[in-house]
CSV table of C-alpha atoms and ligand atoms in Angstrom, one decimal:
chain,number,residue,atom,x,y,z
A,274,MET,CA,86.0,-1.3,87.0
A,275,ILE,CA,86.8,-1.3,83.7
A,276,SER,CA,90.2,-1.8,82.6
A,277,ALA,CA,92.3,1.0,80.7
A,278,ASN,CA,92.6,-1.5,77.5
A,279,GLU,CA,89.0,-2.4,77.9
A,280,LYS,CA,88.4,1.4,78.0
A,281,GLU,CA,90.4,1.9,75.0
A,282,LYS,CA,88.4,-0.9,73.0
A,283,VAL,CA,85.1,0.8,74.3
A,284,ILE,CA,86.5,4.1,72.7
A,285,ASP,CA,87.8,2.7,69.5
A,286,GLN,CA,84.3,1.4,68.9
A,287,ALA,CA,82.1,4.4,69.6
A,288,PHE,CA,82.3,5.1,65.5
A,289,ARG,CA,79.6,2.6,65.4
A,290,ASP,CA,77.2,4.4,67.3
A,291,SER,CA,77.6,7.8,65.9
A,292,PHE,CA,77.5,9.8,63.0
A,293,ALA,CA,80.6,12.3,62.6
A,294,THR,CA,77.8,14.8,61.4
A,295,ILE,CA,75.2,14.6,64.5
A,296,SER,CA,76.4,16.0,67.7
A,297,GLN,CA,75.6,14.2,70.8
A,298,LYS,CA,72.5,16.4,71.3
A,299,GLY,CA,71.3,15.0,68.0
A,300,LYS,CA,72.2,18.5,65.9
A,301,ARG,CA,74.0,19.0,62.8
A,302,ASN,CA,77.6,19.1,63.0
A,303,PHE,CA,78.9,21.4,60.1
A,304,LEU,CA,81.9,19.7,58.9
A,305,PHE,CA,85.2,21.8,57.8
A,306,PRO,CA,87.1,19.9,55.8
A,307,LYS,CA,90.8,20.8,54.8
A,308,GLN,CA,91.2,21.7,51.8
A,309,PRO,CA,92.4,18.5,50.1
A,310,LYS,CA,96.0,18.7,47.8
A,311,GLY,CA,97.8,16.0,46.0
A,312,PRO,CA,97.8,13.9,43.1
A,313,LEU,CA,94.7,12.7,43.1
A,314,TYR,CA,93.3,15.6,43.9
A,315,ASN,CA,94.5,17.5,40.8
A,316,LYS,CA,93.3,14.1,38.8
A,317,ARG,CA,90.1,15.0,40.2
A,318,THR,CA,90.3,18.5,39.3
A,319,LEU,CA,91.0,17.9,35.8
A,320,ALA,CA,88.2,15.1,35.9
A,321,SER,CA,85.6,17.3,37.2
A,322,ILE,CA,86.7,20.2,34.9
A,323,ILE,CA,86.0,17.7,31.5
A,324,TYR,CA,82.9,16.6,33.3
A,325,LEU,CA,81.7,20.0,33.8
A,326,ILE,CA,82.7,21.1,30.1
A,327,VAL,CA,80.2,18.2,29.0
A,328,PHE,CA,77.6,18.7,31.3
A,329,PHE,CA,77.6,23.1,30.4
A,330,SER,CA,78.2,21.7,26.6
A,331,LEU,CA,75.4,19.1,25.8
A,332,PRO,CA,72.5,21.1,25.6
A,333,TRP,CA,73.9,23.2,23.6
A,334,ILE,CA,74.8,19.9,20.8
A,335,LYS,CA,71.8,19.7,18.1
A,336,ILE,CA,71.3,16.6,16.0
A,337,ASN,CA,69.1,16.7,12.9
A,338,GLY,CA,68.2,20.1,14.6
A,339,GLU,CA,66.6,18.5,17.8
A,340,PRO,CA,68.8,18.9,21.1
A,341,MET,CA,71.3,15.8,21.5
A,342,ILE,CA,69.4,15.4,25.0
A,343,MET,CA,66.1,16.3,26.4
A,344,LEU,CA,64.4,14.6,28.8
A,345,ASN,CA,60.9,16.4,28.8
A,346,VAL,CA,59.0,14.5,31.3
A,347,LEU,CA,55.7,16.7,31.2
A,348,LYS,CA,55.4,16.3,27.2
A,349,ARG,CA,56.7,12.5,27.7
A,350,LYS,CA,58.9,13.3,25.1
A,351,PHE,CA,62.7,12.0,25.5
A,352,ILE,CA,65.7,12.6,23.4
A,353,LEU,CA,68.7,10.4,23.9
A,354,PHE,CA,71.9,10.8,21.5
A,355,GLY,CA,69.2,12.1,18.6
A,356,GLN,CA,66.8,9.2,19.1
A,357,ILE,CA,63.3,10.1,20.1
A,358,PHE,CA,61.6,8.2,22.6
A,359,GLY,CA,57.9,8.4,24.0
A,360,PRO,CA,55.9,6.2,26.6
A,361,GLN,CA,55.4,3.3,24.5
A,362,ASP,CA,59.2,2.7,24.7
A,363,PHE,CA,58.5,2.1,28.0
A,364,PHE,CA,60.0,-1.1,27.8
A,365,ILE,CA,63.2,-0.1,26.3
A,366,PHE,CA,63.3,2.6,29.1
A,367,ALA,CA,62.9,-0.2,31.8
A,368,LEU,CA,65.6,-2.4,30.2
A,369,ALA,CA,68.1,0.3,30.2
A,370,MET,CA,67.0,0.9,34.1
A,371,ILE,CA,67.7,-2.6,34.3
A,372,THR,CA,70.8,-2.8,32.6
A,373,PHE,CA,72.1,0.2,34.5
A,374,VAL,CA,71.3,-1.4,37.8
A,375,VAL,CA,73.3,-4.6,37.0
A,376,PHE,CA,75.9,-2.6,35.6
A,377,ILE,CA,76.1,-0.6,38.7
A,378,ILE,CA,75.5,-3.8,40.6
A,379,LEU,CA,78.9,-5.4,38.7
A,380,PHE,CA,80.6,-1.8,38.7
A,381,THR,CA,80.5,-1.5,42.8
A,382,ALA,CA,81.4,-5.5,43.1
A,383,VAL,CA,84.6,-4.9,41.3
A,384,PHE,CA,85.1,-1.1,42.2
A,385,GLY,CA,83.6,-0.3,45.3
A,386,ARG,CA,82.0,3.6,45.1
A,387,ILE,CA,84.6,4.7,42.5
A,388,PHE,CA,81.7,6.2,41.1
A,389,CYS,CA,80.8,8.6,44.3
A,390,GLY,CA,84.1,10.3,44.1
A,391,TRP,CA,84.5,10.4,40.4
A,392,ALA,CA,81.3,11.2,38.6
A,393,CYS,CA,78.3,11.7,40.8
A,394,PRO,CA,76.8,15.4,40.3
A,395,GLN,CA,76.2,15.9,43.6
A,396,THR,CA,80.1,15.0,44.6
A,397,ILE,CA,81.2,17.0,41.3
A,398,PHE,CA,79.6,20.0,42.3
A,399,MET,CA,79.6,19.8,45.7
A,400,GLU,CA,83.5,19.0,46.4
A,401,MET,CA,84.5,20.6,42.7
A,402,VAL,CA,82.5,23.9,42.4
A,403,PHE,CA,81.2,25.0,45.7
A,404,ARG,CA,83.8,23.6,48.1
A,405,LYS,CA,86.5,25.3,46.2
A,406,ILE,CA,84.3,28.5,45.9
A,407,GLU,CA,84.2,28.5,49.6
A,408,TYR,CA,87.9,27.8,49.8
A,409,TRP,CA,88.3,31.1,48.1
A,410,ILE,CA,86.0,33.2,49.9
A,411,ASP,CA,86.1,32.1,53.4
A,412,GLY,CA,89.6,30.5,53.6
A,413,ASP,CA,90.6,26.8,54.5
A,414,PHE,CA,89.0,25.1,57.3
A,415,HIS,CA,90.5,26.8,60.3
A,416,LYS,CA,89.5,30.1,58.7
A,417,GLN,CA,86.1,28.9,58.5
A,418,GLN,CA,85.7,27.7,62.0
A,419,GLN,CA,86.8,31.2,63.2
A,420,LEU,CA,84.5,32.4,60.7
A,421,LYS,CA,81.3,30.6,62.3
A,422,ALA,CA,82.8,31.2,66.0
A,423,MET,CA,83.1,34.7,65.6
A,424,PRO,CA,80.2,37.6,66.6
A,425,TRP,CA,78.2,39.1,63.4
A,426,ASN,CA,80.2,42.1,62.7
A,427,GLY,CA,80.6,43.7,59.3
A,428,PHE,CA,83.6,41.5,58.5
A,429,LYS,CA,81.3,38.1,59.0
A,430,ILE,CA,78.3,39.9,57.2
A,431,ARG,CA,80.3,41.2,54.5
A,432,LYS,CA,81.7,37.3,53.7
A,433,ARG,CA,78.7,35.4,54.8
A,434,ILE,CA,76.9,37.9,51.6
A,435,ILE,CA,79.7,37.5,49.1
A,436,LYS,CA,79.2,33.3,50.1
A,437,ILE,CA,75.4,33.0,49.6
A,438,SER,CA,75.2,35.8,46.7
A,439,VAL,CA,77.8,33.8,44.4
A,440,PHE,CA,76.5,30.4,45.5
A,441,TYR,CA,73.1,31.2,45.0
A,442,ILE,CA,73.9,32.6,41.4
A,443,VAL,CA,76.0,29.3,40.3
A,444,SER,CA,73.0,27.6,41.8
A,445,PHE,CA,71.0,29.7,39.2
A,446,ILE,CA,73.0,28.6,36.3
A,447,ILE,CA,73.0,25.2,37.2
A,448,ALA,CA,69.2,25.3,37.3
A,449,ASN,CA,68.7,27.0,34.1
A,450,TYR,CA,70.7,24.2,32.5
A,451,PHE,CA,68.9,21.2,34.2
A,452,MET,CA,66.0,23.1,32.9
A,453,ALA,CA,67.7,23.0,29.1
A,454,TYR,CA,68.0,19.5,30.0
A,455,LEU,CA,64.4,18.9,30.4
A,456,ILE,CA,62.6,21.4,28.0
A,457,SER,CA,65.8,22.0,25.6
A,458,MET,CA,68.0,24.9,25.4
A,459,ASP,CA,65.8,26.5,22.7
A,460,GLU,CA,63.4,26.5,24.7
A,461,VAL,CA,65.0,27.7,27.9
A,462,LEU,CA,66.3,31.0,25.0
A,463,ARG,CA,62.6,31.4,24.1
A,464,TYR,CA,61.6,32.1,27.5
A,465,VAL,CA,64.5,34.3,28.3
A,466,HIS,CA,63.8,36.1,25.3
A,467,ASP,CA,60.0,36.4,26.4
A,468,GLY,CA,60.4,38.0,29.4
A,469,ILE,CA,59.7,36.9,32.9
A,470,GLY,CA,56.5,38.3,32.9
A,471,ALA,CA,55.3,36.1,29.8
A,472,HIS,CA,56.4,32.7,31.5
A,473,ALA,CA,56.0,33.5,35.4
A,474,SER,CA,55.4,30.3,36.3
A,475,THR,CA,58.1,28.8,34.5
A,476,PHE,CA,60.4,31.2,35.6
A,477,ALA,CA,58.5,30.5,39.7
A,478,ALA,CA,59.8,27.0,39.0
A,479,LEU,CA,63.2,28.2,37.8
A,480,LEU,CA,63.8,29.7,41.3
A,481,LEU,CA,62.5,26.8,43.1
A,482,PHE,CA,65.5,24.5,41.3
A,483,THR,CA,67.7,27.0,42.4
A,484,SER,CA,66.8,27.2,45.9
A,485,VAL,CA,67.1,23.3,46.1
A,486,PHE,CA,70.1,23.4,44.4
A,487,PHE,CA,71.3,26.5,46.8
A,488,PHE,CA,70.1,24.4,50.0
A,489,VAL,CA,71.6,21.3,49.2
A,490,PHE,CA,75.6,23.0,48.5
A,491,TYR,CA,75.2,25.4,51.2
A,492,TRP,CA,73.9,23.6,53.8
A,493,PHE,CA,72.5,20.2,53.5
A,494,ARG,CA,76.2,18.9,51.7
A,495,GLU,CA,76.7,15.6,52.8
A,496,GLN,CA,74.2,14.3,54.3
A,497,VAL,CA,72.5,14.3,50.3
A,498,CYS,CA,75.5,11.0,50.2
A,499,ILE,CA,74.3,10.0,53.9
A,500,VAL,CA,71.1,10.3,54.4
A,501,VAL,CA,69.0,10.5,50.9
A,502,CYS,CA,71.0,8.8,48.6
A,503,PRO,CA,70.0,4.9,48.8
A,504,TYR,CA,73.6,3.6,46.8
A,505,GLY,CA,75.4,4.4,49.7
A,506,ARG,CA,73.4,2.4,51.7
A,507,LEU,CA,73.4,-0.7,49.2
A,508,GLN,CA,77.3,-0.9,50.2
A,509,GLY,CA,77.2,-3.9,52.5
A,510,VAL,CA,75.5,-5.9,49.7
A,511,LEU,CA,77.4,-5.0,46.7
A,512,LEU,CA,80.9,-4.8,48.6
A,513,ASP,CA,82.8,-8.0,49.1
A,514,LYS,CA,86.3,-9.0,50.4
A,515,ASN,CA,88.0,-8.4,46.7
A,516,SER,CA,86.3,-4.8,46.1
A,517,ILE,CA,88.5,-2.4,45.7
A,518,VAL,CA,87.6,0.5,47.8
A,519,VAL,CA,89.6,3.3,49.7
A,520,ALA,CA,91.2,1.6,52.5
A,521,TYR,CA,93.2,2.2,55.3
A,522,ASP,CA,96.1,-1.1,55.5
A,523,TYR,CA,95.8,-1.7,59.3
A,524,VAL,CA,98.2,-4.5,58.7
A,525,ARG,CA,100.6,-1.9,58.2
A,526,GLY,CA,99.3,0.8,60.1
A,527,GLU,CA,98.6,-0.9,63.4
A,528,PRO,CA,99.2,-0.6,65.8
A,529,ARG,CA,99.2,3.4,65.3
A,530,GLY,CA,100.1,6.3,67.5
A,531,LYS,CA,103.5,8.9,67.9
A,532,VAL,CA,107.0,6.8,67.9
A,533,LYS,CA,108.5,7.2,71.5
A,534,SER,CA,112.0,6.1,72.5
A,535,ASN,CA,110.8,4.1,74.9
A,536,ASP,CA,107.7,1.9,73.1
A,537,PRO,CA,107.5,-1.2,74.6
A,538,GLU,CA,106.8,-2.8,71.1
A,539,PRO,CA,107.3,-1.4,67.9
A,540,LYS,CA,104.7,0.7,66.4
A,541,GLY,CA,103.0,0.5,63.0
A,542,ASP,CA,103.3,3.1,60.5
A,543,CYS,CA,100.1,5.3,61.3
A,544,ILE,CA,101.4,8.0,63.7
A,545,ASP,CA,97.7,8.8,64.5
A,546,CYS,CA,98.0,12.4,63.0
A,547,LYS,CA,94.5,12.2,62.1
A,548,ALA,CA,95.3,14.5,58.4
A,549,CYS,CA,93.2,11.9,57.0
A,550,VAL,CA,90.2,13.2,58.8
A,551,ARG,CA,91.0,16.8,58.2
A,552,VAL,CA,90.5,16.1,55.0
A,553,CYS,CA,87.5,13.8,54.8
A,554,PRO,CA,84.3,15.7,53.4
A,555,THR,CA,81.9,13.4,55.6
A,556,GLY,CA,83.8,13.6,58.6
A,557,ILE,CA,84.8,9.6,59.2
A,558,ASP,CA,87.6,7.6,60.2
A,559,ILE,CA,88.4,5.6,57.3
A,560,ARG,CA,90.8,3.6,59.6
A,561,ASN,CA,87.7,2.2,61.1
A,562,GLY,CA,87.1,0.5,58.0
A,563,THR,CA,84.6,0.7,55.1
A,564,GLN,CA,81.8,3.1,56.4
A,565,LEU,CA,78.7,4.3,54.2
A,566,GLU,CA,79.6,7.5,54.9
A,567,CYS,CA,83.1,7.2,52.3
A,568,VAL,CA,82.2,8.6,49.3
A,569,ASN,CA,85.7,7.5,47.8
A,570,CYS,CA,87.0,10.8,47.1
A,571,THR,CA,90.4,9.8,47.9
A,572,ALA,CA,91.4,13.1,49.9
A,573,CYS,CA,92.4,10.6,52.8
A,574,ILE,CA,95.1,9.0,50.1
A,575,ASP,CA,96.7,12.3,49.4
A,576,ALA,CA,96.7,13.7,53.0
A,577,CYS,CA,98.0,10.4,54.3
A,578,ASP,CA,100.8,10.2,51.2
A,579,GLU,CA,102.1,13.4,52.3
A,580,ILE,CA,102.5,12.7,55.9
A,581,MET,CA,104.6,9.2,54.7
A,582,GLU,CA,106.3,11.2,52.4
A,583,SER,CA,107.6,13.4,54.9
A,584,LEU,CA,108.2,10.7,57.5
A,585,ASP,CA,110.2,8.8,54.7
A,586,ARG,CA,108.1,5.8,55.1
A,587,PRO,CA,106.0,4.0,52.1
A,588,LYS,CA,103.5,5.9,50.4
A,589,GLN,CA,99.8,4.4,50.1
A,590,LEU,CA,98.9,3.5,53.7
A,591,ILE,CA,95.6,4.6,52.9
A,592,ARG,CA,95.0,3.6,49.1
A,593,TYR,CA,92.9,1.9,46.8
A,594,ALA,CA,92.6,-1.8,47.6
A,595,SER,CA,90.6,-4.6,48.5
A,596,GLU,CA,90.2,-6.3,52.1
A,597,ASN,CA,91.8,-9.4,50.7
A,598,ASN,CA,94.6,-7.3,48.8
A,599,ILE,CA,95.3,-5.6,52.4
A,600,VAL,CA,95.2,-9.1,54.3
A,601,LYS,CA,96.6,-11.5,52.0
A,602,GLN,CA,98.2,-9.4,49.0
A,603,GLU,CA,96.1,-10.7,46.7
A,604,LYS,CA,95.6,-8.7,43.1
A,605,LEU,CA,91.7,-8.2,41.7
A,606,LYS,CA,90.1,-11.8,41.5
A,607,VAL,CA,87.4,-12.6,39.2
A,608,THR,CA,85.0,-14.2,41.5
A,609,GLY,CA,81.9,-16.3,40.8
A,610,ARG,CA,79.9,-13.5,41.6
A,611,ILE,CA,81.6,-10.7,38.8
A,612,LYS,CA,81.2,-13.5,36.4
A,613,ALA,CA,77.3,-14.0,37.4
A,614,TYR,CA,76.7,-10.5,36.9
A,615,SER,CA,78.6,-10.0,33.8
A,616,ALA,CA,76.9,-12.8,32.1
A,617,VAL,CA,73.4,-11.2,33.1
A,618,LEU,CA,74.7,-7.7,31.9
A,619,LEU,CA,75.6,-9.2,28.6
A,620,ILE,CA,72.4,-10.7,28.2
A,621,ILE,CA,70.2,-7.4,29.3
A,622,LEU,CA,72.2,-5.8,26.8
A,623,SER,CA,72.0,-7.8,23.8
A,624,VAL,CA,68.1,-7.8,24.6
A,625,LEU,CA,68.7,-4.2,24.9
A,626,VAL,CA,70.7,-3.3,21.8
A,627,VAL,CA,68.4,-5.7,19.5
A,628,MET,CA,65.0,-3.9,20.7
A,629,LEU,CA,66.7,-0.3,19.7
A,630,GLY,CA,67.7,-1.9,16.3
A,631,THR,CA,64.7,-2.7,15.6
A,632,ARG,CA,62.0,-0.1,17.4
A,633,ASP,CA,59.9,1.2,15.1
A,634,SER,CA,60.1,4.9,13.8
A,635,VAL,CA,56.1,5.3,14.2
A,636,ASP,CA,54.2,3.8,17.7
A,637,ILE,CA,50.5,2.7,16.6
A,638,THR,CA,47.7,2.3,18.8
A,639,ILE,CA,44.2,1.2,17.0
A,640,LEU,CA,41.4,1.2,18.8
A,641,ARG,CA,37.8,0.6,17.8
A,642,THR,CA,35.9,3.5,19.2
A,643,GLN,CA,34.4,2.5,22.4
A,644,GLY,CA,30.3,2.8,22.9
A,645,MET,CA,29.5,2.1,19.2
A,646,ILE,CA,29.1,-1.1,17.7
A,647,TYR,CA,28.5,-1.0,13.7
A,648,GLN,CA,26.8,1.4,11.3
A,649,GLN,CA,24.7,-0.1,8.6
A,650,LEU,CA,25.1,2.1,5.5
A,651,PRO,CA,23.3,2.9,2.5
A,652,GLY,CA,24.6,0.2,-0.8
A,653,GLY,CA,24.5,-2.8,1.6
A,654,TYR,CA,27.6,-1.9,3.2
A,655,THR,CA,28.2,-2.0,7.4
A,656,SER,CA,31.0,-0.1,8.8
A,657,ASN,CA,33.1,0.5,12.4
A,658,LEU,CA,34.4,3.4,13.6
A,659,TYR,CA,38.5,3.3,14.8
A,660,SER,CA,41.0,5.7,15.8
A,661,ALA,CA,44.8,5.2,15.5
A,662,ARG,CA,47.1,7.3,18.0
A,663,MET,CA,50.6,7.5,16.4
A,664,PHE,CA,53.6,9.2,17.6
A,665,ASN,CA,56.2,9.6,15.3
A,666,LYS,CA,59.7,9.2,16.3
A,667,THR,CA,61.7,10.6,13.6
A,668,HIS,CA,62.8,14.3,12.6
A,669,ARG,CA,60.3,14.9,9.6
A,670,ASP,CA,56.7,14.2,8.7
A,671,ILE,CA,55.9,11.1,7.9
A,672,LEU,CA,52.5,10.2,5.7
A,673,VAL,CA,50.7,7.0,6.9
A,674,GLU,CA,48.9,4.8,4.5
A,675,LEU,CA,46.2,1.8,6.4
A,676,SER,CA,45.1,-1.2,4.4
A,677,ILE,CA,43.5,-4.5,4.7
A,678,PRO,CA,43.3,-7.2,2.3
A,679,GLU,CA,40.7,-6.4,-0.3
A,680,SER,CA,38.7,-9.8,0.6
A,681,GLU,CA,38.0,-8.0,4.4
A,682,GLY,CA,36.6,-4.4,3.2
A,683,SER,CA,38.3,-1.1,2.9
A,684,ILE,CA,39.6,1.9,5.1
A,685,GLU,CA,38.1,5.0,4.9
A,686,ILE,CA,40.1,8.0,6.5
A,687,ILE,CA,37.8,10.6,7.6
A,688,GLY,CA,39.2,13.9,7.9
A,689,LYS,CA,42.7,15.6,6.7
A,690,GLN,CA,45.6,12.9,5.5
A,691,PRO,CA,47.1,11.0,8.3
A,692,LEU,CA,50.3,12.9,8.2
A,693,ILE,CA,52.2,12.5,11.5
A,694,GLU,CA,54.8,15.3,12.5
A,695,LYS,CA,57.9,14.8,13.4
A,696,GLU,CA,58.5,14.1,17.0
A,697,ASN,CA,54.8,14.2,17.7
A,698,TYR,CA,51.7,12.7,18.2
A,699,SER,CA,48.4,12.4,15.9
A,700,VAL,CA,45.3,10.8,16.1
A,701,ILE,CA,43.1,9.7,12.9
A,702,THR,CA,39.7,8.7,12.6
A,703,PHE,CA,39.3,5.8,10.2
A,704,LEU,CA,36.1,3.6,9.1
A,705,ILE,CA,36.3,-0.2,7.9
A,706,LYS,CA,33.8,-0.8,5.2
A,707,ARG,CA,32.5,-4.1,4.6
A,708,LYS,CA,30.0,-5.5,2.2
A,709,ASN,CA,26.9,-7.2,4.1
A,710,GLU,CA,27.4,-10.4,2.2
A,711,THR,CA,31.0,-11.2,3.4
A,712,ILE,CA,30.2,-10.7,7.1
A,713,SER,CA,30.0,-14.1,8.3
A,714,LYS,CA,30.4,-14.0,12.1
A,715,ARG,CA,29.5,-11.2,14.6
A,716,LYS,CA,33.1,-10.0,15.7
A,717,SER,CA,35.7,-11.2,13.4
A,718,ASN,CA,39.6,-10.2,13.5
A,719,VAL,CA,41.0,-8.1,10.8
A,720,MET,CA,44.9,-7.1,10.6
A,721,ILE,CA,45.5,-3.2,9.5
A,722,GLU,CA,48.6,-3.6,7.6
A,723,ILE,CA,50.4,0.1,8.4
A,724,ARG,CA,53.0,1.7,5.7
A,725,ALA,CA,55.0,4.8,5.7
A,726,GLU,CA,57.0,6.0,2.6
A,727,GLY,CA,56.4,3.3,1.1
A,728,LYS,CA,57.6,0.5,3.6
A,729,LYS,CA,55.7,-1.3,6.0
A,730,ILE,CA,56.2,-0.2,9.3
A,731,ALA,CA,53.7,-2.3,11.7
A,732,THR,CA,50.6,-5.0,11.5
A,733,GLN,CA,47.6,-4.3,14.2
A,734,LYS,CA,45.0,-6.3,14.8
A,735,THR,CA,41.5,-5.0,15.6
A,736,THR,CA,38.2,-6.5,15.6
A,737,PHE,CA,35.0,-5.9,13.6
A,738,ILE,CA,31.5,-6.1,14.3
A,739,GLY,CA,28.7,-6.7,12.0
A,740,PRO,CA,25.2,-8.2,11.8
A,741,ILE,CA,25.3,-11.6,10.3
A,742,HIS,CA,24.0,-11.7,6.9
A,743,SER,CA,23.0,-15.1,5.5
B,71,SF4,S1,87.4,8.4,54.0
B,71,SF4,FE1,88.7,9.1,52.6
B,71,SF4,S2,87.8,8.6,50.7
B,71,SF4,FE2,86.2,8.2,52.0
B,71,SF4,S3,84.7,10.3,51.9
B,71,SF4,FE3,86.7,10.4,53.7
B,71,SF4,S4,88.4,11.2,52.9
B,71,SF4,FE4,87.0,10.7,51.0
B,72,SF4,S1,97.0,10.3,57.8
B,72,SF4,FE1,97.9,8.6,57.6
B,72,SF4,S2,99.4,8.5,59.5
B,72,SF4,FE2,98.1,10.0,59.7
B,72,SF4,S3,96.3,9.2,61.1
B,72,SF4,FE3,95.8,9.0,58.6
B,72,SF4,S4,96.2,7.2,58.2
B,72,SF4,FE4,97.2,7.7,60.6
């Protein structure tokens, strides 16, 4: 027979075996969080307004006539703050990704998941755009619950039509901007000007993006953070007892419960009102400790502060704090782990800055034409055929000159002048011609110097094949 005390402990631990968003039958428990209010929520609203202004402004900003940011995956052309990157910049891209990951690790080790609550697009759009629209159309949580429970009638149908329409329109706007980040705002405006008929496949892609956004914000919601996003799952390894997270001060709060005059022993500050649980957009009880579902939105801090204020008790029973701060009242400590991450981050950042600073304006790959060995030319010459694939990373057309030392022969361009259009690829074909008597080896190396606008921009090594004339 299990004692009352043991039973209480079992119930206390039940949260470990279940998700707030999945019912006992394995079905989705749709959450209806109470609308948060309080100073932190106000600050988040302000931060999200700035965030949204930046998000919706960036595609309109141009540098040298080009978008400030464009991530055209299909055309393999990327522009970041006016700098053009192509597939040849893969190393820089990989290094930038590694820098970003190390930064996230360092940031998380110190500040927990502040990024999720304050800067992640999913949280910003879900909590600060769509959730606010939902409160505006359907009302606060209890009205939403009533609406869900009521049978389908004119009122419910009208509410649903309005909500679905507004959600879909906002998703459509976001999808357009998402597309502008991919192909540039100019292209999006051109498609709009040309009409749907002229770009049916692009419009279909746009509707697909819109539907995905609609699905995520209308129905999938917090599941993105709980089930899809890998970042939450990494918390177990990234956080330690010094990391600052949204935390419940169990030292001060326990034992929890309503204060009664006949209590055998004094209670903690938590009155078990569950106000913190009601506002949580992921449905968890922060008093159970740091959990992967917690996106550090701070709604529970505001909710608990309001309760503490009404009880005339000190606020911050739930607050940004580390485990060591709660238990030992320790301030933020710079641990060995933080120092090591910082050192690695600094090294990678330095390498990245050097790579960016020494980046060529033109990327060139020279290859001897496959399947051809050499051609014997009249006048005692031998030639090899080459192709040079070039990518111009600047905002102007560049005229390129190729040359080799006179003693190694000469270069003859086939076709038009090697002018590489701005932000574009160009392939030129050329011959290297050598006097037969200067060829002493069947295969020898040739260094080709590439100059643009009178400046040497690269030297490429290739090979020359010819008959041996002794
Ligand atoms: S526990 Fe608090 S901070 Fe974490 S998601 Fe819920 S309301 Fe937000
Ligand atoms: S809001 Fe504060 S007092 Fe109420 S249950 Fe949560 S932690 Fe306890």
